[in-house]
Short mmCIF file of N, CA and C in Angstrom, two decimals:
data_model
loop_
_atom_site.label_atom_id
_atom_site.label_comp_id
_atom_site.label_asym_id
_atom_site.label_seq_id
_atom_site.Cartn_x
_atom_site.Cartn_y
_atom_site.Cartn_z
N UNK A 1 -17.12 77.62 -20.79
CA UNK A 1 -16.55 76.28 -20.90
C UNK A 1 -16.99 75.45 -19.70
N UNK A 2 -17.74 74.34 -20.13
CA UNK A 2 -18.20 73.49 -18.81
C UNK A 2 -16.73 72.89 -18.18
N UNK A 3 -16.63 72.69 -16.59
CA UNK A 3 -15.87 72.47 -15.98
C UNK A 3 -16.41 71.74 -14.65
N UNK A 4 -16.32 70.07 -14.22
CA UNK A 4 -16.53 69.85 -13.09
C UNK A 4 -15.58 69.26 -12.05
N UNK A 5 -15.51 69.78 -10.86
CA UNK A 5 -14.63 69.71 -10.21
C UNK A 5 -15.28 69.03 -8.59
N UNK A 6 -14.46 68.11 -8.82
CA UNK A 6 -14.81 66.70 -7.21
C UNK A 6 -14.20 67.46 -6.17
N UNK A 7 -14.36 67.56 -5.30
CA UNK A 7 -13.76 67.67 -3.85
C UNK A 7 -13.77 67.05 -2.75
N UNK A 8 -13.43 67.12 -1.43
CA UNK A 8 -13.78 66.34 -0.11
C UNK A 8 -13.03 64.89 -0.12
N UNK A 9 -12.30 64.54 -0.70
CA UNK A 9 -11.94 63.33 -0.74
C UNK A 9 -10.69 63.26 0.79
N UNK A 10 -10.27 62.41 0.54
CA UNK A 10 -9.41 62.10 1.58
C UNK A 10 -8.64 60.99 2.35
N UNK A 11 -7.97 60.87 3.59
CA UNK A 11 -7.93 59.86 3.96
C UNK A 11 -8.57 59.33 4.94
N UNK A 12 -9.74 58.85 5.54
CA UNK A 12 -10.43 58.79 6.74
C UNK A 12 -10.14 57.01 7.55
N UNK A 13 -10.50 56.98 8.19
CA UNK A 13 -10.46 55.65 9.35
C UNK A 13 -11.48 54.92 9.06
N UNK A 14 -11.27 53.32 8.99
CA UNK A 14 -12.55 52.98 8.59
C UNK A 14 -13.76 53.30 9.62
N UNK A 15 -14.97 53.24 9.10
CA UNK A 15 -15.88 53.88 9.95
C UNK A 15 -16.11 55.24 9.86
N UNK A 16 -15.12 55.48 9.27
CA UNK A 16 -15.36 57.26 8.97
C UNK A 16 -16.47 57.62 8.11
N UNK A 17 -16.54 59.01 7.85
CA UNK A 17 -17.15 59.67 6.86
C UNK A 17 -16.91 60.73 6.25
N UNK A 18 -17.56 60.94 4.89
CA UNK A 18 -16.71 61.82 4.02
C UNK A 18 -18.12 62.43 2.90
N UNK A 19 -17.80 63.37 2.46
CA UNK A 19 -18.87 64.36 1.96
C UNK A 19 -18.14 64.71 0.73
N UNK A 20 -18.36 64.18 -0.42
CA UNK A 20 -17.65 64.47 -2.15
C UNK A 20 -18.55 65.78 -2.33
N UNK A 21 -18.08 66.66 -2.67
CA UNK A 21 -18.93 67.38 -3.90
C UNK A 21 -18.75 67.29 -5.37
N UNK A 22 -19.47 67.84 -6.22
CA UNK A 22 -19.24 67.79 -7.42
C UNK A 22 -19.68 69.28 -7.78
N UNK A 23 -19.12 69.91 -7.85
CA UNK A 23 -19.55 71.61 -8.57
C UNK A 23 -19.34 71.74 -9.96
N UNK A 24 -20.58 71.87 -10.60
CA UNK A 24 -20.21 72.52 -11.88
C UNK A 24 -20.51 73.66 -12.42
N UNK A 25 -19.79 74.04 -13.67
CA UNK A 25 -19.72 75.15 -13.88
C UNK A 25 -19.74 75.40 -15.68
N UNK A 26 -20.05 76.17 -16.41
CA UNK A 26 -20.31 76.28 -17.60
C UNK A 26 -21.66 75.19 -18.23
N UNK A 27 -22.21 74.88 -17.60
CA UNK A 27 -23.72 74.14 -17.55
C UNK A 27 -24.68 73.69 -16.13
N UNK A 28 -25.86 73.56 -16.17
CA UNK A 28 -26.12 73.75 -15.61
C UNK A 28 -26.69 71.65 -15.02
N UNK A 29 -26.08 71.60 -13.69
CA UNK A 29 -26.91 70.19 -12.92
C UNK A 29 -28.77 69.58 -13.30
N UNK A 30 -29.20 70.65 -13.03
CA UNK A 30 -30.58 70.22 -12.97
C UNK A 30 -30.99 70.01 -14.20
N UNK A 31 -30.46 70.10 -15.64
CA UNK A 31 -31.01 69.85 -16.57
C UNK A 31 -30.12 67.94 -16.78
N UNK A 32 -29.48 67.39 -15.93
CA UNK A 32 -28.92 66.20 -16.38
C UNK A 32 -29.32 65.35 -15.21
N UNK A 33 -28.77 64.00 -15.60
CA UNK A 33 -28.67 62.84 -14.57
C UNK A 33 -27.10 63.01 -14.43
N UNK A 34 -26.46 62.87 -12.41
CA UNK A 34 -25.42 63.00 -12.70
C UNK A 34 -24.95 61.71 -11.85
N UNK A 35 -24.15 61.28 -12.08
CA UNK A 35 -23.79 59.46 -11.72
C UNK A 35 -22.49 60.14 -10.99
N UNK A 36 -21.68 59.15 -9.62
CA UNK A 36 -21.00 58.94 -9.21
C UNK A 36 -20.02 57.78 -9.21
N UNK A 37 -18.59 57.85 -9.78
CA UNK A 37 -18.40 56.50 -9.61
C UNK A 37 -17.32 56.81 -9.68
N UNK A 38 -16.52 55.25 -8.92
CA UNK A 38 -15.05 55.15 -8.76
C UNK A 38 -14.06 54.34 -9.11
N UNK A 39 -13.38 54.57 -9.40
CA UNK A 39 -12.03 52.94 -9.68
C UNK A 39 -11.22 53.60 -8.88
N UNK A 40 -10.80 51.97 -8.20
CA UNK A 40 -10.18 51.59 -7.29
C UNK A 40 -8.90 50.97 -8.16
N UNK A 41 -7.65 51.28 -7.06
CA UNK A 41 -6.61 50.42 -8.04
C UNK A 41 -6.31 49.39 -8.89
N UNK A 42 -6.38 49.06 -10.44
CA UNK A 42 -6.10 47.44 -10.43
C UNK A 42 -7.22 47.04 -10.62
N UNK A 43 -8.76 47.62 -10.75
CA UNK A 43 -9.87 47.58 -10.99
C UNK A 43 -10.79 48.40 -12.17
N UNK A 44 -11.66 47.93 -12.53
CA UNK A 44 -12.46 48.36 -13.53
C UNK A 44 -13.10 49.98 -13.34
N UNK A 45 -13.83 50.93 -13.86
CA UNK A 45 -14.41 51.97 -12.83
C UNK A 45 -15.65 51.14 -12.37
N UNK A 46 -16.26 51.53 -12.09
CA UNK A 46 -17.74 51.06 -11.45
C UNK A 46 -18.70 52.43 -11.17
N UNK A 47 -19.94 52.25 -11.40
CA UNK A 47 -20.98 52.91 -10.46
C UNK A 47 -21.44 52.83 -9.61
N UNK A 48 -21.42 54.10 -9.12
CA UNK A 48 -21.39 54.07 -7.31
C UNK A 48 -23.16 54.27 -7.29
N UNK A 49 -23.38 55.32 -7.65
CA UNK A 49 -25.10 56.13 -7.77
C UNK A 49 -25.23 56.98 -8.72
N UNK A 50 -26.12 57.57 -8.87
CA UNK A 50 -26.98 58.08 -9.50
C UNK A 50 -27.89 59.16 -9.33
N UNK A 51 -28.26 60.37 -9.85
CA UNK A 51 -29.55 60.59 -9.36
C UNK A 51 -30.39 61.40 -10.79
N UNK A 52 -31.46 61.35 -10.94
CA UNK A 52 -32.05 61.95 -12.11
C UNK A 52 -32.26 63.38 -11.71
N UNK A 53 -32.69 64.18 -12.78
CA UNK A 53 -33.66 65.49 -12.57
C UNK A 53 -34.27 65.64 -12.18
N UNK A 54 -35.42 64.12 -12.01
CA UNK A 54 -36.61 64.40 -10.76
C UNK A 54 -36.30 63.99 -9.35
N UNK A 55 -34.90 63.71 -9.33
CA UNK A 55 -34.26 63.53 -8.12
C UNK A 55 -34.60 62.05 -7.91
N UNK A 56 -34.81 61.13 -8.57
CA UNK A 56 -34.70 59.58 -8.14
C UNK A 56 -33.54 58.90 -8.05
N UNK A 57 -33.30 58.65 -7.40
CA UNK A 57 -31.73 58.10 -6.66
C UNK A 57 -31.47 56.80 -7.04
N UNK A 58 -30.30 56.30 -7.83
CA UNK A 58 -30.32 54.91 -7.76
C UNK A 58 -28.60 54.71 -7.25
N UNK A 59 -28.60 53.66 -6.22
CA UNK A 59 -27.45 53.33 -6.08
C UNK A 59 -26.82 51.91 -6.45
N UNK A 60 -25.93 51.55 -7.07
CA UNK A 60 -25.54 50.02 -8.22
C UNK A 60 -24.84 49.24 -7.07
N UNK A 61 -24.30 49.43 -6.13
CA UNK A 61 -23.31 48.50 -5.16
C UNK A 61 -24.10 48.26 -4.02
N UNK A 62 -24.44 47.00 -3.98
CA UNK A 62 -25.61 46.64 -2.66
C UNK A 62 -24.78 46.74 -1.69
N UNK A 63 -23.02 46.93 -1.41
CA UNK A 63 -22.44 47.05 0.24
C UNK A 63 -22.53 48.57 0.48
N UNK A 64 -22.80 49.48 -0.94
CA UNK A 64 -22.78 51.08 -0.17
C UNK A 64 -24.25 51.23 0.14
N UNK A 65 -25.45 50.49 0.27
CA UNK A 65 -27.09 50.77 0.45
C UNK A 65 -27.07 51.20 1.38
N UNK A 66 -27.78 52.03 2.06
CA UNK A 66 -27.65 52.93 3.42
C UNK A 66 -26.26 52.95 3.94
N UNK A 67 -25.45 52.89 3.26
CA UNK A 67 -24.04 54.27 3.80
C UNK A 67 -23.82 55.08 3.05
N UNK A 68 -24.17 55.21 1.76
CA UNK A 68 -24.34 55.96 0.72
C UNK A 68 -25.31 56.88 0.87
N UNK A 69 -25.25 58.15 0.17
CA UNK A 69 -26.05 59.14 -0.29
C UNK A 69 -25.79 59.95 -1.24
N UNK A 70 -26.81 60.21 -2.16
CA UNK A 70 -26.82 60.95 -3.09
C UNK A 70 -27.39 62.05 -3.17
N UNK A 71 -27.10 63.64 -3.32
CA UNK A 71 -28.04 64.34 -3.55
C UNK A 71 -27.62 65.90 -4.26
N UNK A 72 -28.47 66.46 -4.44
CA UNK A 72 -28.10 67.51 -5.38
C UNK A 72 -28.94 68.87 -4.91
N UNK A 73 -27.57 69.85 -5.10
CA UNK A 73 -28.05 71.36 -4.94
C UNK A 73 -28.24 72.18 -5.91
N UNK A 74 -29.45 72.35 -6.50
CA UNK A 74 -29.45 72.90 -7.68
C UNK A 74 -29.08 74.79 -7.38
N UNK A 75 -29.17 74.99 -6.23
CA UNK A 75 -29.02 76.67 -6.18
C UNK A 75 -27.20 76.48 -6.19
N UNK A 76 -26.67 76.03 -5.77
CA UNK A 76 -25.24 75.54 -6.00
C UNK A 76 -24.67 75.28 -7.16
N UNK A 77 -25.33 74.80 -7.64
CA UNK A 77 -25.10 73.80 -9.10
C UNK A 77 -24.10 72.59 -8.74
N UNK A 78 -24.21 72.12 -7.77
CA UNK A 78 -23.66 70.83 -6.88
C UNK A 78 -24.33 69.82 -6.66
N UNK A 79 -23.49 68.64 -7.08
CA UNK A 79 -24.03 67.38 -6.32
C UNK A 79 -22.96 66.75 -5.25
N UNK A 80 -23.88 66.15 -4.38
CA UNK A 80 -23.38 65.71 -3.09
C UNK A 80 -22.81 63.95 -3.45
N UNK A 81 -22.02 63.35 -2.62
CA UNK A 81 -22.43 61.72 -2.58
C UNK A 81 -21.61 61.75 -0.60
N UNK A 82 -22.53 61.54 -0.31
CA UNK A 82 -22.61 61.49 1.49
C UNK A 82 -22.16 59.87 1.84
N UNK A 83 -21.02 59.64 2.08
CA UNK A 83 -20.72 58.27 2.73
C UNK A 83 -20.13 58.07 3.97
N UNK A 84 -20.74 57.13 4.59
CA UNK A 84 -20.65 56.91 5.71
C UNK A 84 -20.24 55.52 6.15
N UNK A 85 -19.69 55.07 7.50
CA UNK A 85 -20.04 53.66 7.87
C UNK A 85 -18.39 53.35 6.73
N UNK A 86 -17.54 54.20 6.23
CA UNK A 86 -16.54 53.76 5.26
C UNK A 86 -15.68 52.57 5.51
N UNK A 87 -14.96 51.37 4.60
CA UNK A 87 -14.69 50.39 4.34
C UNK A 87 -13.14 50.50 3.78
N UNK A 88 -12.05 49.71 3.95
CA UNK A 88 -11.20 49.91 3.39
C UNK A 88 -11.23 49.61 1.77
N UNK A 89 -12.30 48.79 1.58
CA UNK A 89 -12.62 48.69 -0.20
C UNK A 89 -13.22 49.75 -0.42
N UNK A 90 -13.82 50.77 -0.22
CA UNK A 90 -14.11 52.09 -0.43
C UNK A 90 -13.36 52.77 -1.04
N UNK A 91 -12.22 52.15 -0.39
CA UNK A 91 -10.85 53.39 -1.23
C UNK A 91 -10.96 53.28 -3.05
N UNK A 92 -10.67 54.29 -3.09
CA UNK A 92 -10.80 55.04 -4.85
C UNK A 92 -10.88 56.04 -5.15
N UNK A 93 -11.19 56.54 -6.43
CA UNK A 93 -10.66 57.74 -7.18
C UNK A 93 -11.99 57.75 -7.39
N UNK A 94 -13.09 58.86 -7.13
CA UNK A 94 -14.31 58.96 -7.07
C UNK A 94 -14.14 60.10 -8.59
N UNK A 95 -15.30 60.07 -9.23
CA UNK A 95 -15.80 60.77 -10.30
C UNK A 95 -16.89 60.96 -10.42
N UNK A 96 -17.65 62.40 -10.87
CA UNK A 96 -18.77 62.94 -10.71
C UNK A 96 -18.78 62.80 -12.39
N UNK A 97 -19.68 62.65 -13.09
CA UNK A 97 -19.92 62.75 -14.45
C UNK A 97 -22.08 62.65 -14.75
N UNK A 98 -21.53 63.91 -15.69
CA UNK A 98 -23.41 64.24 -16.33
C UNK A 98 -23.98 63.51 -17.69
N UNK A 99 -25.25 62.91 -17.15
CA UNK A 99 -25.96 62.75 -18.17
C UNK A 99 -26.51 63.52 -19.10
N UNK A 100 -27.00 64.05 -20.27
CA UNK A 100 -27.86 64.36 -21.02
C UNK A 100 -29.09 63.80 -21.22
N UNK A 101 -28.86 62.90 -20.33
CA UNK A 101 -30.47 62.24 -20.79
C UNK A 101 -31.39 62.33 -19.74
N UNK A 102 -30.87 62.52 -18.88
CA UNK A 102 -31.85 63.20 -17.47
C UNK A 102 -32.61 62.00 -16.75
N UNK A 103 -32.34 60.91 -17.13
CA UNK A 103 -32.60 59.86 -16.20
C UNK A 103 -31.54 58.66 -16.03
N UNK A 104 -31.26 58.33 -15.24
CA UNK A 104 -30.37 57.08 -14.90
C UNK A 104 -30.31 56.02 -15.09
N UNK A 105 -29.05 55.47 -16.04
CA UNK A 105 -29.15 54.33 -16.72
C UNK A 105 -27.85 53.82 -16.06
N UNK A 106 -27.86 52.12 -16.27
CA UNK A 106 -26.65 51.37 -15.77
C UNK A 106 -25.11 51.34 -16.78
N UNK A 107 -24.31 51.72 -16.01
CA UNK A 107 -23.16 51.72 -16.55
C UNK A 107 -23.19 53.16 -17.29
N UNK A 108 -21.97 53.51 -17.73
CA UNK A 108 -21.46 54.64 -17.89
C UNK A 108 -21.79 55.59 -19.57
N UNK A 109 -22.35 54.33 -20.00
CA UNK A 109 -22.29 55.22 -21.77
C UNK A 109 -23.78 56.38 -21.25
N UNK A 110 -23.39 57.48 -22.10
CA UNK A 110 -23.99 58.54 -22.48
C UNK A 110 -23.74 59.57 -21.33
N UNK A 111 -22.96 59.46 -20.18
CA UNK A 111 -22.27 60.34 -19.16
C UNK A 111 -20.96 61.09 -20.33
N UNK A 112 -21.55 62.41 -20.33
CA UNK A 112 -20.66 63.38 -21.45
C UNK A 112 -19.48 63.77 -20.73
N UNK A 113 -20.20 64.26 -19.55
CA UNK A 113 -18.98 65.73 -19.06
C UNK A 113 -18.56 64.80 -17.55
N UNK A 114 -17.39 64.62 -17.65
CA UNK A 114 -16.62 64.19 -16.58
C UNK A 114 -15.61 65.30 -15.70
N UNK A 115 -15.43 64.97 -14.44
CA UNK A 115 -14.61 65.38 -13.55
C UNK A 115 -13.03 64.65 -13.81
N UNK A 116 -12.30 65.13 -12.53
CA UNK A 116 -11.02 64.34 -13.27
C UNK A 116 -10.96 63.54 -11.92
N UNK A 117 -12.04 63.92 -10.64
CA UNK A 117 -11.64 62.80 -9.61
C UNK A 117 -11.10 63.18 -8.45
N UNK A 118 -11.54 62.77 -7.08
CA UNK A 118 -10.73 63.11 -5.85
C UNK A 118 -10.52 61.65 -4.98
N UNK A 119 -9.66 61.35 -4.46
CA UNK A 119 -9.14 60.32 -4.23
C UNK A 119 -9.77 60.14 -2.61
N UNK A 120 -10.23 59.15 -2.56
CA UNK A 120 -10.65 58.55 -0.95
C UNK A 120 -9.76 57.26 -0.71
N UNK A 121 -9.37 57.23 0.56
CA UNK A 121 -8.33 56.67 1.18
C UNK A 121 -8.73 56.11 2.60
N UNK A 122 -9.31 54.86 2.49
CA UNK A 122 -9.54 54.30 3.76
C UNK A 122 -8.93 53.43 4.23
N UNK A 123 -7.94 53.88 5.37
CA UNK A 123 -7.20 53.09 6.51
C UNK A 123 -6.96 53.63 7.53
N UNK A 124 -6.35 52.71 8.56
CA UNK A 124 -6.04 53.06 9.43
C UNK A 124 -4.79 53.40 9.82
#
């Protein structure tokens, strides 16, 4: 039974940093595109990033561009999203979810297998 599970979330200071994983299990990462994204309270979800099978990275929010990172462990069966430089609009309920289509498209249709989410919390 596929199962993915977010971790690392938290409450950090702005300026902080924080390291999500996404581990899955009952399928395998490297055969998908797996997108990151979050809703924030009172807000829509949004996409955070992206990354394909051939590992091309796309990130959708021009304020996370270099504080953001995306990346993936295929001996793990994990993907990373590395943020840094954090914002109190940062705060949200982050979600790891897989493509089937193995390359990265905007917005959320055709992301099958979802996480249920780990919560980031930026204040002071």
């Amino acid at each position: 039974q596929w199962q993915f599970v977010e971790s690392g979330g938290g409450l950090v200071q702005p300026g902080g940093s924080l390291r999500l994983s996404c581990a899955a299990s009952g399928f395998t990462v490297n055969y998908y595109a797996i997108g990151w994204f979050r809703q924030a309270p009172g807000k829509e979800r949004e996409g955070v990033s992206c990354i394909s099978t051939f590992n091309r990275t796309t990130y959708y929010i021009d304020s996370e561009k270099g504080r953001f990172t995306i990346s993936r462990d295929n001996a793990k069966n994990t993907v990373y999203l590395e943020m840094n430089s954090l914002k109190p609009e940062d705060t949200a309920v982050y979600y790891c979810a897989a493509d089937p289509r193995r390359q990265c498209f905007p917005g959320d249709y055709g992301f099958t297998y979802w996480g249920k989410g780990t919560l980031v919390t930026v204040s002071s």
